[in-house]
Amino acid sequence: MNDDILKIKAALLYVVSAFEGVDILRTFKILYFANKEHLALYGRPIIKDEFYALQNGPVPSKIYDAVKLAQGKANAFQTDEIKELANSIIAGGEDDLNYVIYGKQAPDMDELSKSDVVCLNKSIAESKDLSFKQLSDKSHDYAWDKAWKLQPASKMDILDIARAAGVSDEMSAYIKEQSEIDAILS
């Protein structure tokens, strides 16, 4: 199993475990805000999932595919990694926006660093009581806006996410270099 997927799974289950069922929008936004903060502070995201600019804000693509698969949607993109994520959650509810996610297992805390957990906890605390609209509006930052204006449902650039977090020029250069290295190695 790919290390990136194990980390994504751990972060997803960590967020879900903080609630007795959590809606998908809240889950996606908590992960986005935590990822953005971690990127700004440490120069790397918590999860290496691509975020896309959808109408209600950033959505992590692999996690969204896993949620759709867990919902039993026929159009869900399926790979072994997506199936692994989907098998770790239960998604129930009446429609896409009201789906609630439950974890089938505890998060593997060996996959999450102390700094990951700090940023996830901060994001959970700051987002748990916000309304759907407040979460959506808060996530419509520079990175989302740039991607959305380019084309709705387009991929958000990691450097734009970092800029939305207010990173320094030095940190931006570091993130760019790391992204280029990751691209070469993948």
Coordinates of C-alpha atoms in Angstrom, one line a residue:
M1 CA 0.0 0.0 0.0
N2 CA 1.3 3.4 -1.0
D3 CA 2.5 5.5 2.0
D4 CA 0.6 8.5 0.8
I5 CA -2.7 6.6 0.9
L6 CA -1.9 5.3 4.4
K7 CA -1.3 8.9 5.5
I8 CA -4.6 10.1 3.8
K9 CA -6.5 7.2 5.5
A10 CA -5.0 8.1 8.9
A11 CA -5.9 11.8 8.5
L12 CA -9.4 11.0 7.3
L13 CA -10.1 8.6 10.1
Y14 CA -8.5 11.0 12.6
V15 CA -11.0 13.8 11.6
V16 CA -13.9 11.4 11.5
S17 CA -13.1 10.0 14.9
A18 CA -13.4 13.5 16.4
F19 CA -17.1 13.4 15.8
E20 CA -20.0 11.0 16.1
G21 CA -20.5 11.1 12.4
V22 CA -19.4 14.1 10.4
D23 CA -20.8 15.5 7.2
I24 CA -18.6 15.3 4.1
L25 CA -18.3 19.1 3.6
R26 CA -17.0 19.6 7.2
T27 CA -14.6 16.7 6.7
F28 CA -13.2 18.0 3.5
K29 CA -12.9 21.6 4.8
I30 CA -11.2 20.4 8.1
L31 CA -8.6 18.5 6.0
Y32 CA -8.1 21.5 3.6
F33 CA -7.6 24.0 6.4
A34 CA -5.2 21.7 8.3
N35 CA -3.3 20.9 5.1
K36 CA -3.0 24.6 4.3
E37 CA -1.8 25.5 7.8
H38 CA 0.7 22.7 7.8
L39 CA 2.0 23.7 4.4
A40 CA 2.5 27.3 5.6
L41 CA 4.3 26.2 8.9
Y42 CA 6.4 23.3 7.7
G43 CA 6.5 23.4 3.9
R44 CA 4.7 20.2 3.4
P45 CA 1.0 19.2 3.3
I46 CA -0.3 16.7 5.8
I47 CA -1.9 14.7 3.0
K48 CA -0.8 14.4 -0.6
D49 CA -4.3 14.4 -2.1
E50 CA -5.1 16.8 -4.9
F51 CA -7.7 19.4 -3.9
Y52 CA -10.2 20.6 -6.6
A53 CA -12.2 23.8 -6.6
L54 CA -15.8 22.7 -6.4
Q55 CA -18.8 25.0 -5.8
N56 CA -18.8 24.7 -2.0
G57 CA -15.0 24.9 -1.7
P58 CA -11.9 22.6 -2.0
V59 CA -12.5 18.9 -2.2
P60 CA -9.7 16.2 -1.8
S61 CA -10.1 14.1 -4.9
K62 CA -9.1 10.6 -3.6
I63 CA -11.1 11.0 -0.4
Y64 CA -14.1 12.2 -2.4
D65 CA -13.8 9.2 -4.7
A66 CA -13.6 6.9 -1.6
V67 CA -16.7 8.6 -0.1
K68 CA -18.6 8.1 -3.4
L69 CA -17.5 4.4 -3.5
A70 CA -18.6 4.0 0.2
Q71 CA -22.0 5.5 -0.8
G72 CA -22.3 2.8 -3.5
K73 CA -22.2 5.3 -6.4
A74 CA -21.7 3.5 -9.7
N75 CA -19.7 6.5 -11.1
A76 CA -17.1 6.3 -8.4
F77 CA -13.5 6.2 -9.6
Q78 CA -12.0 2.9 -8.3
T79 CA -8.4 1.9 -7.7
D80 CA -7.0 -0.4 -5.0
E81 CA -6.1 2.7 -3.1
I82 CA -9.5 4.3 -3.3
K83 CA -11.1 0.9 -2.3
E84 CA -8.8 0.8 0.7
L85 CA -10.0 4.3 1.8
A86 CA -13.6 3.4 1.1
N87 CA -13.4 0.2 3.1
S88 CA -12.3 2.2 6.2
I89 CA -15.5 4.4 6.3
I90 CA -19.2 4.2 6.2
A91 CA -21.1 7.0 4.4
G92 CA -24.8 7.4 5.1
G93 CA -27.4 10.1 4.5
E94 CA -30.1 11.3 2.2
D95 CA -28.1 13.2 -0.4
D96 CA -24.6 14.2 -1.3
L97 CA -24.4 17.3 0.9
N98 CA -25.9 15.6 3.9
Y99 CA -23.9 12.4 3.8
V100 CA -22.3 11.6 7.1
I101 CA -19.1 9.7 7.4
Y102 CA -18.3 7.2 10.2
G103 CA -15.0 5.4 10.6
K104 CA -14.9 1.6 10.6
Q105 CA -11.5 1.7 12.4
A106 CA -9.3 3.8 14.5
P107 CA -6.7 6.0 12.7
D108 CA -3.2 4.6 12.5
M109 CA -1.4 7.2 14.6
D110 CA 2.0 6.0 13.5
E111 CA 1.2 7.6 10.1
L112 CA 0.6 11.1 11.6
S113 CA 3.4 13.3 12.9
K114 CA 2.9 15.5 16.0
S115 CA 2.7 18.6 13.8
D116 CA 0.1 16.8 11.7
V117 CA -2.0 16.2 14.7
V118 CA -1.6 19.7 16.0
C119 CA -2.8 21.2 12.7
L120 CA -5.7 18.7 12.5
N121 CA -6.8 19.4 16.1
K122 CA -6.7 23.2 15.4
S123 CA -8.7 22.8 12.2
I124 CA -11.3 20.6 14.0
A125 CA -11.6 23.1 16.9
E126 CA -12.0 26.0 14.5
S127 CA -14.5 24.3 12.2
K128 CA -16.6 22.1 14.3
D129 CA -19.3 24.7 15.1
L130 CA -19.3 26.6 11.8
S131 CA -22.3 26.3 9.6
F132 CA -22.2 24.9 6.1
K133 CA -22.2 28.4 4.6
Q134 CA -19.4 29.6 7.0
L135 CA -17.2 26.6 6.1
S136 CA -17.8 27.1 2.4
D137 CA -17.2 30.8 2.5
K138 CA -14.0 30.4 4.6
S139 CA -12.6 27.9 2.1
H140 CA -13.2 30.2 -0.8
D141 CA -9.7 31.6 -0.5
Y142 CA -7.2 32.8 -3.1
A143 CA -6.3 29.3 -4.2
W144 CA -9.9 28.2 -4.6
D145 CA -10.8 31.5 -6.4
K146 CA -7.9 31.2 -8.9
A147 CA -8.7 27.6 -9.8
W148 CA -12.5 28.3 -9.9
K149 CA -12.1 31.3 -12.2
L150 CA -9.8 29.2 -14.5
Q151 CA -12.4 26.5 -14.7
P152 CA -14.9 25.3 -12.1
A153 CA -13.9 21.9 -10.7
S154 CA -10.3 22.4 -11.7
K155 CA -7.3 21.3 -9.6
M156 CA -5.9 23.8 -7.1
D157 CA -2.2 24.4 -7.3
I158 CA -0.2 23.7 -4.1
L159 CA 1.7 26.9 -4.5
D160 CA -1.6 28.9 -4.6
I161 CA -2.7 27.0 -1.5
A162 CA 0.5 28.1 0.2
R163 CA 0.0 31.7 -0.9
A164 CA -3.5 31.6 0.4
A165 CA -1.9 30.7 3.8
G166 CA 0.4 33.7 3.6
V167 CA 3.7 31.9 3.2
S168 CA 6.9 33.8 2.8
D169 CA 8.8 34.0 -0.5
E170 CA 11.4 31.6 0.9
M171 CA 8.8 29.1 2.0
S172 CA 7.1 29.4 -1.3
A173 CA 10.4 28.6 -3.1
Y174 CA 11.0 25.6 -0.8
I175 CA 7.5 24.2 -1.5
K176 CA 8.0 24.7 -5.2
E177 CA 11.3 22.8 -5.1
Q178 CA 9.7 20.0 -3.0
S179 CA 6.8 19.7 -5.4
E180 CA 9.2 19.5 -8.4
I181 CA 11.2 16.7 -6.6
D182 CA 7.9 14.8 -5.8
A183 CA 6.9 15.1 -9.4
I184 CA 10.2 13.7 -10.6
L185 CA 10.1 10.8 -8.1
S186 CA 6.5 9.8 -8.8

